[in-house]
Coordinates of C-alpha atoms in Angstrom, one line a residue:
M1 CA -73.9 -25.8 126.6
V2 CA -70.2 -26.5 126.4
T3 CA -67.9 -26.1 129.1
D4 CA -64.0 -26.6 128.5
S5 CA -61.2 -27.4 131.1
Q6 CA -61.3 -24.2 132.2
G7 CA -64.7 -23.5 133.2
N8 CA -65.7 -21.9 130.4
T9 CA -68.8 -22.3 128.6
C10 CA -70.9 -22.0 124.8
N11 CA -74.0 -22.2 124.2
G12 CA -74.7 -23.7 120.2
T13 CA -75.1 -26.8 118.0
L14 CA -72.1 -29.3 117.8
N15 CA -72.4 -31.8 114.9
V16 CA -70.6 -35.1 115.7
N17 CA -69.3 -37.7 113.1
V18 CA -69.5 -41.5 114.7
L19 CA -66.8 -43.5 112.6
P20 CA -68.1 -47.0 112.2
I21 CA -66.5 -49.2 114.2
Y22 CA -65.0 -52.5 112.7
D23 CA -64.3 -55.4 114.3
N24 CA -60.7 -56.2 112.0
P25 CA -59.8 -53.1 110.6
I26 CA -56.9 -53.6 108.4
N27 CA -53.6 -51.8 108.3
F28 CA -49.9 -52.0 107.7
T29 CA -47.1 -52.9 109.7
Q30 CA -45.6 -50.2 108.4
S31 CA -46.3 -47.1 106.1
S32 CA -44.0 -47.0 103.3
M33 CA -41.4 -50.0 101.9
V34 CA -38.4 -49.2 99.7
V35 CA -36.9 -52.0 97.8
S36 CA -34.4 -53.0 94.9
I37 CA -34.2 -54.9 91.8
A38 CA -32.0 -55.7 89.1
E39 CA -32.5 -54.8 85.8
N40 CA -32.1 -57.6 83.8
G41 CA -35.1 -59.5 85.1
G42 CA -37.2 -60.5 82.4
P43 CA -41.3 -59.8 82.5
G44 CA -43.5 -61.2 85.9
Q45 CA -40.6 -60.8 88.0
Q46 CA -41.7 -60.4 91.3
V47 CA -40.4 -57.1 92.8
V48 CA -42.0 -57.4 96.0
V49 CA -45.0 -59.0 97.7
V50 CA -46.7 -56.3 100.7
K51 CA -48.8 -57.5 103.1
A52 CA -51.5 -55.8 105.3
Q53 CA -53.0 -57.7 108.5
G54 CA -57.2 -58.2 108.3
N55 CA -59.5 -60.5 106.9
N56 CA -60.7 -60.8 103.6
V57 CA -57.7 -58.7 102.1
L58 CA -57.5 -57.4 98.5
Y59 CA -54.6 -55.0 97.3
E60 CA -54.5 -52.7 94.5
M61 CA -52.3 -49.5 93.2
T62 CA -53.6 -47.0 93.4
T63 CA -50.5 -45.2 91.3
P64 CA -50.7 -45.7 87.8
S65 CA -47.9 -47.5 86.3
T66 CA -47.2 -49.3 83.3
S67 CA -44.3 -51.2 84.5
Y68 CA -45.5 -52.7 87.5
Y69 CA -48.7 -54.1 88.5
I70 CA -49.7 -56.1 91.9
E71 CA -51.4 -59.5 92.2
S72 CA -55.2 -58.1 93.9
G73 CA -55.2 -61.6 95.8
T74 CA -51.3 -62.0 97.0
G75 CA -50.5 -58.6 96.8
A76 CA -47.2 -59.4 94.7
I77 CA -45.7 -56.7 92.8
R78 CA -44.9 -58.0 89.6
T79 CA -42.9 -56.0 86.4
T80 CA -44.6 -56.2 83.1
Y81 CA -41.8 -56.5 80.7
N82 CA -38.0 -56.3 80.9
L83 CA -36.4 -52.8 83.2
D84 CA -33.7 -51.9 80.9
L85 CA -32.2 -48.9 82.5
D86 CA -29.9 -48.5 79.1
R87 CA -33.4 -47.5 77.6
L88 CA -35.5 -46.4 80.0
P89 CA -33.2 -44.4 82.7
S90 CA -36.3 -43.3 84.6
L91 CA -37.2 -46.8 85.7
A92 CA -34.2 -46.2 88.1
S93 CA -36.8 -45.4 90.9
T94 CA -40.5 -45.5 91.3
V95 CA -43.3 -44.9 93.8
L96 CA -46.3 -46.7 94.3
L97 CA -48.4 -46.3 96.5
V98 CA -50.3 -49.8 97.6
R99 CA -53.9 -49.9 99.1
A100 CA -55.1 -52.8 101.2
Y101 CA -58.9 -52.9 101.8
D102 CA -61.4 -55.7 102.6
Q103 CA -63.5 -56.9 100.1
Y104 CA -66.7 -57.1 102.0
Q105 CA -66.7 -53.4 103.6
R106 CA -64.3 -51.8 101.1
S107 CA -63.9 -48.6 103.2
N108 CA -62.1 -50.9 105.6
S109 CA -58.6 -50.1 104.2
A110 CA -54.9 -49.0 104.5
T111 CA -52.5 -47.7 102.5
V112 CA -48.7 -48.1 102.3
T113 CA -46.6 -46.2 100.1
V114 CA -43.9 -48.7 97.8
T115 CA -40.1 -47.3 96.4
I116 CA -38.9 -49.5 94.0
N117 CA -34.9 -48.9 92.6
V118 CA -33.7 -50.7 90.0
T119 CA -29.7 -51.1 89.6
P120 CA -28.3 -51.1 86.6
V121 CA -26.5 -54.8 85.8
N122 CA -23.7 -55.2 82.9
N123 CA -25.9 -57.2 80.4
V124 CA -24.1 -55.9 77.3
A125 CA -20.7 -57.7 76.3
P126 CA -18.4 -55.2 74.4
Q127 CA -19.0 -54.5 70.7
C128 CA -15.5 -54.1 68.9
S129 CA -14.9 -53.5 65.3
P130 CA -13.2 -55.6 63.5
A131 CA -15.5 -57.9 65.1
V132 CA -13.3 -60.3 62.5
V133 CA -9.3 -60.4 61.6
V134 CA -8.5 -62.0 58.5
A135 CA -4.3 -60.9 57.4
Q136 CA -1.5 -61.8 55.2
V137 CA 1.9 -61.6 55.9
P138 CA 5.2 -62.4 54.7
Q139 CA 7.4 -65.1 56.9
D140 CA 10.1 -62.1 57.1
Q141 CA 7.1 -59.5 59.3
P142 CA 9.2 -58.1 62.0
I143 CA 7.8 -57.9 65.8
G144 CA 5.4 -55.5 66.6
Y145 CA 3.9 -55.5 63.1
M146 CA -0.1 -54.4 64.2
F147 CA -2.8 -56.9 62.7
A148 CA -5.3 -54.8 63.7
D149 CA -6.5 -51.7 66.9
F150 CA -9.8 -52.6 68.0
S151 CA -11.8 -49.8 69.0
C152 CA -15.3 -51.2 71.6
T153 CA -18.6 -49.9 72.8
D154 CA -20.3 -51.3 75.9
P155 CA -23.4 -48.6 77.4
D156 CA -22.1 -50.2 80.7
S157 CA -19.2 -50.2 80.9
T158 CA -16.0 -47.6 79.5
V159 CA -13.2 -49.7 80.3
F160 CA -11.9 -52.6 78.6
S161 CA -9.1 -55.0 79.1
Y162 CA -7.5 -57.3 76.4
S163 CA -5.6 -60.9 76.2
I164 CA -5.1 -63.3 73.7
T165 CA -5.9 -67.1 73.6
P166 CA -3.4 -68.9 71.6
N167 CA -3.6 -72.2 69.8
A168 CA -0.7 -75.1 69.5
N169 CA 0.6 -73.5 66.2
S170 CA 0.5 -69.7 67.3
L171 CA 1.5 -70.0 70.7
Y172 CA 3.9 -66.6 71.9
S173 CA 3.2 -65.8 68.1
F174 CA 1.0 -62.3 68.9
R175 CA 0.3 -59.9 71.7
M176 CA -1.9 -57.4 72.1
Q177 CA -0.4 -54.0 73.4
G178 CA -3.4 -52.1 74.6
S179 CA -6.0 -52.7 71.7
Q180 CA -3.7 -53.5 68.9
L181 CA -3.1 -56.9 68.0
Q182 CA 1.0 -57.4 67.5
I183 CA 3.6 -60.1 66.1
N184 CA 5.4 -60.9 69.5
N185 CA 7.4 -64.0 67.5
T186 CA 8.9 -63.7 64.3
L187 CA 6.0 -65.6 61.9
T188 CA 7.5 -69.1 59.8
Y189 CA 6.6 -70.3 57.0
D190 CA 8.8 -73.2 57.0
S191 CA 7.3 -76.1 59.3
S192 CA 6.1 -79.0 58.4
A193 CA 3.3 -77.9 61.1
I194 CA 2.1 -75.1 59.7
A195 CA 2.1 -76.6 56.1
S196 CA -0.3 -78.9 57.4
V197 CA -2.8 -76.1 58.5
N198 CA -2.5 -74.5 55.3
F199 CA 0.5 -72.3 56.8
Q200 CA -2.5 -70.0 58.8
Y201 CA -1.8 -69.0 62.6
A202 CA -5.0 -68.9 64.5
A203 CA -6.0 -67.2 67.6
T204 CA -8.6 -65.4 69.6
V205 CA -8.4 -61.7 70.9
V206 CA -10.7 -61.5 74.2
V207 CA -12.0 -57.9 75.0
T208 CA -13.6 -57.6 78.8
D209 CA -15.4 -55.2 80.4
N210 CA -15.8 -53.9 84.3
G211 CA -19.2 -54.5 85.0
T212 CA -20.9 -56.9 87.3
P213 CA -21.1 -59.3 86.3
A214 CA -18.2 -58.9 83.8
L215 CA -18.7 -59.8 79.9
T216 CA -16.6 -60.5 76.9
T217 CA -16.2 -60.6 73.7
N218 CA -14.6 -63.2 71.4
I219 CA -12.5 -61.7 68.2
P220 CA -11.2 -64.3 65.8
V221 CA -8.0 -63.5 64.6
F222 CA -6.4 -66.1 61.1
V223 CA -3.3 -64.7 59.9
T224 CA -1.9 -66.5 56.6
V225 CA 2.1 -66.6 56.3
T226 CA 3.4 -66.1 52.3
P227 CA 6.4 -67.6 52.1
V228 CA 9.8 -65.7 51.5
N229 CA 13.0 -67.3 50.4
N230 CA 15.6 -66.3 53.0
Y231 CA 17.6 -69.6 53.3
N232 CA 20.5 -70.5 50.5
P233 CA 21.0 -74.1 49.8
A234 CA 24.0 -76.3 51.7
C235 CA 26.0 -79.0 50.2
I236 CA 26.0 -81.5 52.6
G237 CA 28.1 -84.0 50.4
P238 CA 29.8 -86.3 50.2
F239 CA 32.6 -84.5 48.2
S240 CA 34.6 -87.0 46.4
Y241 CA 34.0 -90.0 44.9
N242 CA 36.1 -93.6 42.9
I243 CA 35.6 -94.8 39.5
N244 CA 37.1 -97.2 37.3
E245 CA 38.5 -96.2 34.5
N246 CA 36.7 -98.8 32.4
S247 CA 33.3 -98.3 33.4
P248 CA 31.0 -98.3 30.9
F249 CA 28.9 -95.3 29.4
G250 CA 26.2 -93.9 32.0
T251 CA 27.7 -95.2 35.5
S252 CA 26.3 -93.7 38.6
V253 CA 29.5 -92.2 40.0
G254 CA 28.1 -91.3 43.2
Q255 CA 25.1 -88.1 44.6
L256 CA 25.5 -85.3 45.7
N257 CA 23.3 -84.1 48.7
A258 CA 22.3 -80.7 49.2
T259 CA 19.4 -79.2 51.5
D260 CA 17.3 -76.3 51.7
A261 CA 15.5 -74.7 54.9
D262 CA 12.6 -73.2 53.2
Y263 CA 9.8 -74.7 52.5
P264 CA 8.9 -77.1 50.3
F265 CA 12.1 -78.5 51.7
N266 CA 15.6 -79.6 49.7
N267 CA 13.6 -78.1 46.3
V268 CA 17.0 -77.6 44.8
Q269 CA 18.4 -78.3 41.1
Y270 CA 22.1 -79.1 40.2
S271 CA 24.0 -78.7 36.9
I272 CA 27.6 -78.6 36.1
I273 CA 28.8 -75.2 35.4
G274 CA 32.7 -76.3 35.9
G275 CA 34.7 -79.4 34.8
P276 CA 36.7 -80.7 32.4
T277 CA 35.7 -80.1 28.2
P278 CA 34.6 -82.1 27.0
T279 CA 32.2 -83.1 29.4
V280 CA 32.8 -86.5 31.1
F281 CA 30.3 -86.5 33.4
Y282 CA 26.6 -85.6 34.1
I283 CA 24.4 -84.5 37.1
V284 CA 21.0 -84.9 37.0
P285 CA 19.5 -82.1 37.7
R286 CA 16.5 -83.1 40.5
T287 CA 18.1 -86.0 42.2
G288 CA 21.8 -84.7 42.1
E289 CA 23.1 -88.1 40.9
I290 CA 26.5 -87.7 39.1
K291 CA 26.8 -90.4 35.7
L292 CA 29.3 -91.0 33.3
L293 CA 29.3 -89.3 30.1
G294 CA 32.5 -90.2 28.1
P295 CA 35.3 -92.5 28.7
L296 CA 38.1 -92.5 31.7
D297 CA 41.8 -93.4 31.0
Y298 CA 43.9 -93.1 34.0
E299 CA 47.3 -93.0 32.6
T300 CA 46.0 -89.9 31.2
V301 CA 43.6 -87.7 33.9
T302 CA 43.9 -89.0 37.2
S303 CA 41.0 -86.7 38.8
Y304 CA 38.2 -84.5 37.9
S305 CA 37.2 -81.8 40.1
L306 CA 33.3 -80.1 39.3
S307 CA 31.8 -76.9 40.5
I308 CA 28.1 -77.7 40.8
M309 CA 26.0 -75.1 41.2
V310 CA 22.8 -76.1 43.0
V311 CA 19.3 -73.6 43.0
D312 CA 16.6 -73.6 45.1
L313 CA 13.0 -73.8 43.5
N314 CA 9.8 -71.6 44.1
N315 CA 10.5 -71.0 47.5
D316 CA 9.6 -67.4 47.4
I317 CA 5.8 -65.8 46.7
H318 CA 7.5 -63.7 44.0
P319 CA 8.1 -66.7 40.8
D320 CA 11.7 -68.1 40.1
P321 CA 14.1 -66.3 39.3
A322 CA 13.3 -63.2 41.2
N323 CA 14.4 -64.6 44.8
Q324 CA 15.9 -67.6 43.8
R325 CA 19.4 -68.3 45.9
T326 CA 22.0 -70.4 44.3
T327 CA 25.3 -72.7 46.1
Y328 CA 28.4 -73.8 44.3
C329 CA 29.9 -76.7 45.3
S330 CA 33.0 -78.4 44.7
I331 CA 33.9 -82.7 44.2
T332 CA 36.7 -84.3 43.5
I333 CA 35.6 -87.5 40.9
N334 CA 39.0 -90.0 40.7
V335 CA 39.6 -92.3 38.8
Q336 CA 40.6 -95.6 40.1
D337 CA 43.4 -97.7 37.7
T338 CA 42.4 -100.7 36.3
N339 CA 44.7 -103.0 33.8
D340 CA 43.6 -102.0 30.2
N341 CA 46.7 -101.8 28.5
P342 CA 49.0 -104.3 27.2
P343 CA 52.8 -104.4 27.7
V344 CA 54.8 -102.7 25.8
C345 CA 58.4 -103.7 24.6
N346 CA 60.6 -101.4 23.1
P347 CA 62.5 -102.7 20.7
P348 CA 59.6 -105.4 19.9
F349 CA 62.0 -108.1 18.6
Y350 CA 65.6 -108.6 19.5
N351 CA 68.8 -110.1 17.3
T352 CA 71.5 -112.4 19.4
L353 CA 74.5 -113.8 18.3
I354 CA 76.3 -116.2 21.6
Y355 CA 78.5 -118.9 21.3
S356 CA 77.6 -122.5 22.8
T357 CA 80.0 -122.1 25.4
L358 CA 78.4 -119.1 27.1
L359 CA 77.4 -119.9 30.5
T360 CA 74.2 -120.7 31.7
T361 CA 74.5 -118.0 34.3
A362 CA 75.2 -115.8 31.9
T363 CA 71.7 -113.5 30.0
V364 CA 71.4 -114.0 26.3
Q365 CA 68.8 -110.9 26.0
Q366 CA 67.8 -108.9 28.2
L367 CA 64.0 -107.1 27.4
S368 CA 62.9 -104.3 28.0
C369 CA 59.4 -104.1 29.0
S370 CA 56.6 -101.6 30.4
D371 CA 53.4 -101.9 31.3
P372 CA 51.6 -98.2 32.6
D373 CA 49.1 -100.1 34.6
V374 CA 51.2 -102.4 36.5
S375 CA 55.0 -101.9 37.9
T376 CA 57.8 -103.8 35.8
T377 CA 58.1 -106.4 38.2
A378 CA 54.6 -107.6 37.8
L379 CA 55.3 -108.5 34.3
Y380 CA 55.4 -112.1 33.5
F381 CA 57.4 -113.8 31.0
S382 CA 57.1 -116.8 29.1
I383 CA 58.3 -118.6 26.1
V384 CA 55.4 -119.8 24.2
G385 CA 57.4 -120.9 20.8
G386 CA 60.4 -120.9 18.6
N387 CA 61.4 -123.1 21.5
T388 CA 63.4 -126.1 20.3
N389 CA 64.8 -128.9 22.4
S390 CA 64.3 -126.3 25.6
R391 CA 67.7 -125.3 25.3
F392 CA 66.3 -121.0 26.3
K393 CA 64.6 -120.4 29.5
M394 CA 63.1 -117.0 31.2
S395 CA 64.2 -115.5 34.5
S396 CA 62.4 -112.5 35.0
S397 CA 62.5 -110.5 32.3
A398 CA 66.0 -111.9 30.9
V399 CA 66.2 -114.5 28.4
M400 CA 68.4 -117.2 29.7
H401 CA 69.7 -120.9 28.4
N402 CA 70.2 -124.1 28.9
L403 CA 73.6 -126.5 27.6
F404 CA 73.5 -126.9 24.3
S405 CA 74.3 -130.1 21.9
Y406 CA 76.4 -130.2 19.6
N407 CA 77.5 -133.4 19.1
P408 CA 77.9 -135.0 15.5
D409 CA 77.3 -138.3 16.5
G410 CA 74.1 -137.5 19.2
V411 CA 71.5 -134.6 19.5
Y412 CA 73.1 -131.8 17.7
D413 CA 70.6 -128.6 18.3
P414 CA 70.0 -125.7 15.6
T415 CA 71.8 -122.9 15.3
S416 CA 69.1 -120.5 14.7
Y417 CA 66.3 -119.8 17.2
E418 CA 63.5 -117.7 16.7
L419 CA 61.9 -117.1 20.4
L420 CA 58.7 -116.0 21.0
I421 CA 58.2 -114.5 24.7
Q422 CA 54.9 -113.5 25.7
V423 CA 54.7 -111.2 28.2
T424 CA 51.7 -110.7 30.3
D425 CA 50.5 -108.2 32.8
S426 CA 48.7 -110.2 35.0
L427 CA 47.6 -113.5 36.5
V428 CA 43.6 -112.8 36.9
N429 CA 41.1 -111.2 34.6
P430 CA 41.4 -108.9 32.9
I431 CA 44.6 -110.0 31.0
H432 CA 46.6 -108.3 28.8
S433 CA 50.0 -109.6 26.9
T434 CA 52.2 -109.0 23.9
T435 CA 54.7 -111.0 22.3
V436 CA 58.6 -110.3 22.0
T437 CA 60.4 -112.2 19.3
V438 CA 63.9 -112.5 19.9
F439 CA 65.8 -114.2 17.1
V440 CA 68.9 -115.7 18.7
T441 CA 72.1 -117.5 16.4
V442 CA 74.3 -119.8 18.4
V443 CA 78.0 -120.6 16.9
P444 CA 79.4 -123.9 17.8
W445 CA 82.3 -123.9 20.1
T446 CA 84.4 -126.2 21.5
T447 CA 86.5 -123.4 23.2
T448 CA 86.0 -124.0 27.3
Q449 CA 86.2 -119.7 27.4
P450 CA 83.1 -118.3 28.2
T451 CA 82.0 -115.7 25.3
T452 CA 80.2 -113.2 25.3
T453 CA 76.9 -112.2 23.5
R454 CA 76.8 -109.5 20.7
T455 CA 73.6 -107.8 19.6
T456 CA 73.4 -107.5 16.0
P457 CA 71.6 -104.0 15.8
T458 CA 69.5 -103.2 12.3
P459 CA 69.0 -99.3 12.3
E460 CA 67.7 -99.4 9.3
K461 CA 64.6 -101.5 9.9
Q462 CA 61.8 -100.1 11.4
T463 CA 59.4 -102.2 13.2
M464 CA 55.7 -101.9 14.2
L465 CA 53.9 -104.1 17.1
V466 CA 50.5 -104.7 16.1
T467 CA 48.4 -106.2 18.9
R468 CA 45.1 -107.0 17.5
N469 CA 41.9 -108.5 19.6
L470 CA 40.2 -111.9 17.6
D471 CA 36.6 -112.5 18.8
Y472 CA 35.3 -115.2 17.8
W473 CA 31.9 -116.7 18.6
Q474 CA 31.6 -120.5 20.1
P475 CA 28.3 -121.9 19.7
D476 CA 26.8 -124.5 22.3
V477 CA 26.8 -128.5 21.0
W478 CA 23.2 -128.1 21.1
F479 CA 23.1 -125.8 18.1
M480 CA 25.5 -127.6 16.1
V481 CA 23.2 -130.5 16.6
I482 CA 19.7 -128.4 15.2
L483 CA 22.2 -126.9 12.8
T484 CA 23.3 -130.4 11.2
L485 CA 19.6 -132.2 11.2
T486 CA 18.2 -128.9 9.8
A487 CA 20.9 -128.6 6.8
A488 CA 20.3 -132.4 6.1
L489 CA 16.2 -131.7 5.8
L490 CA 16.8 -128.7 3.7
L491 CA 18.9 -131.1 1.4
A492 CA 16.6 -133.8 1.6
A493 CA 13.5 -131.5 0.6
I494 CA 15.6 -129.7 -2.6
G495 CA 16.8 -133.6 -3.6
L496 CA 12.9 -134.8 -3.7
L497 CA 11.9 -131.4 -5.1
T498 CA 14.5 -131.9 -7.7
W499 CA 13.3 -135.6 -8.8
A500 CA 9.3 -134.5 -8.8
L501 CA 10.1 -131.9 -10.9
C502 CA 12.2 -134.2 -13.5
R503 CA 9.2 -136.6 -13.6
R504 CA 6.8 -134.0 -14.9
T505 CA 9.2 -132.4 -17.2
Q506 CA 9.7 -133.7 -21.1
F507 CA 13.3 -133.2 -20.9
C508 CA 13.5 -135.7 -18.1
A509 CA 11.3 -138.5 -18.9
R510 CA 12.6 -138.4 -22.9
G511 CA 15.5 -141.4 -22.9
T512 CA 16.9 -142.9 -26.3
K513 CA 15.6 -144.3 -28.7
E514 CA 16.6 -147.3 -27.9
A515 CA 15.7 -147.7 -24.3
T516 CA 12.1 -146.4 -25.3
E517 CA 11.3 -149.6 -27.7
P518 CA 10.1 -152.6 -26.1
L519 CA 12.9 -154.8 -25.7
L520 CA 10.5 -158.5 -26.0
Q521 CA 7.2 -158.2 -28.7
E522 CA 3.9 -159.1 -26.6
R523 CA 1.8 -161.4 -28.2
S524 CA -1.1 -158.9 -26.8
L525 CA 0.8 -155.8 -28.7
T526 CA 2.2 -157.0 -32.1
N527 CA -0.5 -159.9 -32.7
P528 CA -3.5 -158.0 -33.2
E529 CA -7.0 -159.9 -33.5
P530 CA -6.7 -161.8 -36.8
P531 CA -9.9 -161.1 -39.3
A532 CA -13.2 -163.1 -38.9
D533 CA -12.8 -164.7 -42.7
L534 CA -9.6 -166.2 -41.3
R535 CA -10.6 -167.1 -37.4
N536 CA -12.0 -171.0 -39.2
Q537 CA -9.4 -171.6 -40.9
P538 CA -7.0 -174.1 -39.2
P539 CA -3.3 -173.1 -37.8
A540 CA -0.4 -172.2 -40.2
P541 CA 2.4 -174.8 -39.3
P542 CA 5.0 -173.4 -37.4
P543 CA 7.9 -172.3 -40.0
A544 CA 10.5 -174.5 -39.8
K545 CA 13.4 -173.8 -38.0
E546 CA 16.5 -172.3 -39.7
K547 CA 19.6 -173.5 -38.7
K548 CA 22.6 -171.6 -37.7
D549 CA 26.1 -171.7 -37.0
L550 CA 25.9 -170.3 -33.6
A551 CA 28.8 -168.2 -32.6
P552 CA 30.7 -168.6 -29.6
V553 CA 29.2 -167.0 -26.7
S554 CA 31.3 -166.0 -23.3
P555 CA 29.9 -166.5 -19.9
L556 CA 30.1 -163.2 -19.0
S557 CA 28.1 -161.9 -21.7
L558 CA 25.2 -164.5 -19.6
Q559 CA 25.7 -162.5 -16.8
F560 CA 23.3 -159.4 -16.1
D561 CA 24.9 -157.0 -13.8
G562 CA 22.5 -154.4 -13.2
R563 CA 18.7 -153.6 -12.9
A564 CA 16.4 -150.9 -14.4
K565 CA 12.8 -149.8 -15.0
D566 CA 11.6 -149.1 -19.1
P567 CA 10.1 -145.9 -19.2
V568 CA 7.8 -146.6 -21.9
T569 CA 6.1 -150.0 -20.9
G570 CA 7.4 -149.6 -16.8
R571 CA 8.8 -153.0 -16.9
D572 CA 11.6 -154.2 -15.0
Y573 CA 14.6 -155.6 -17.1
L574 CA 17.8 -156.9 -16.9
F575 CA 21.0 -156.1 -18.1
N576 CA 24.8 -156.6 -19.1
S577 CA 26.6 -153.0 -18.6
H578 CA 29.9 -154.8 -20.8
T579 CA 27.7 -156.3 -23.7
G580 CA 24.2 -154.1 -23.6
E581 CA 22.5 -157.7 -23.4
R582 CA 19.3 -157.1 -21.6
R583 CA 16.1 -159.0 -20.5
W584 CA 12.7 -159.0 -19.5
L585 CA 11.6 -159.6 -15.7

């Protein structure tokens, strides 16, 4: 019977379950847990550690999961793989039931609920198209020209920012307008710095998303600039040159300089398109050096004006002459006067009649001479011939005279003079001169009154002045000595050769019959050996000498005044050239 608190009773059977009593029951301090984890963690990343109170506690997950596992001994919950919400959005929140139990009394256990929230992480950089920019543009492409319009995607972000990172050569050359890459400053081809990098501008476009953390993508940009011929050549002079009129062919007059700002710099060509005809000057096409091509004469032309055309070369991507540029320059070449003409006297000769009483201060004859190279006052006059007794002298261009002498008992000067007067245009090289002839007839006169000079004209006689330059060669002394010795040796060789030939020929070796016969007979030649039957006979007595009347002999005949060699026997003999008598030696 069971009685309640109010006194009611009830009769029946009561079943009572008696729970075991543990010495150290296992329990959790909290019944549930909420944790967060970033999605960029790798496999085995610890999410949370659950801890129960008790002894000999082991842990297990009662909720099946392929994304997490728990370490039974430590209670650490870890990931089994890299969590990626972009691939598995269901991983954003996971609820796990974790049981802690006693390893010896399994019934002694407790449970806890663990909620795992996976927070998204910006782990993918923007993907843009195009991924690289390679372009080729002419250098005069206008500002604002668009190279590319980028299209970028990112599963973690939808907002992007763009910026330019230039290098030293491309600084301020490009800009970003939203997602568009544009030209910010005029690109140039005409730069040595750009030429050193093969005319290529390089930069980097940086694309950044708005995720956490922010990720960026770098897009390389390579822009090659092509040439455009956009500058005219410019002449910088000098524009005036001087040259002597006697300069030889090929003389360098000067050099015209021209510039061109298009790369390659100053790549121009020169040509003469206007000037004298026939052509007197020549310009080297690639250097601009002006050279003399013909003779000059200051007395004919004192200066020349030339029109020079300057054309640039290979300064455009299109081949010449499609976009060539041309400049015209005018230059002046001044011819410097030099002394290259002899003086000219008109007339070239004079006839003058004077009286011997003419005053010495009076002019005998005034010469009229000129030279196109020098002034008349710079001419020099001198008497070089015909001035007998030095009766005449020069005062500038006037012929003057000294006192004459017509004393029959003393000095008597000639009455006719043919004066040769040399007119020189300079006293230093080059020197040119001409000669004037003045015929002076002097009339002896005893009067004390001065006489006048009368010139006898010869209108019908025409003269021509001929100036001839004689060139001769004067060898050195050593050359004359060598030439003389060589000639002497040559003559000696010819003489020896002639003598040798005469000895070998029959004509020269043949003499007169008298000369070829022996003059005196030798016993060995005229008396041969006697026969054997006569050898024992006594010698015959010598013949008696005949007596002759000896003719008187001149002592001159006994003298030999010559010596010679017999051509037959080779013996020497003496001979008398007067009597012809000979004697062997």
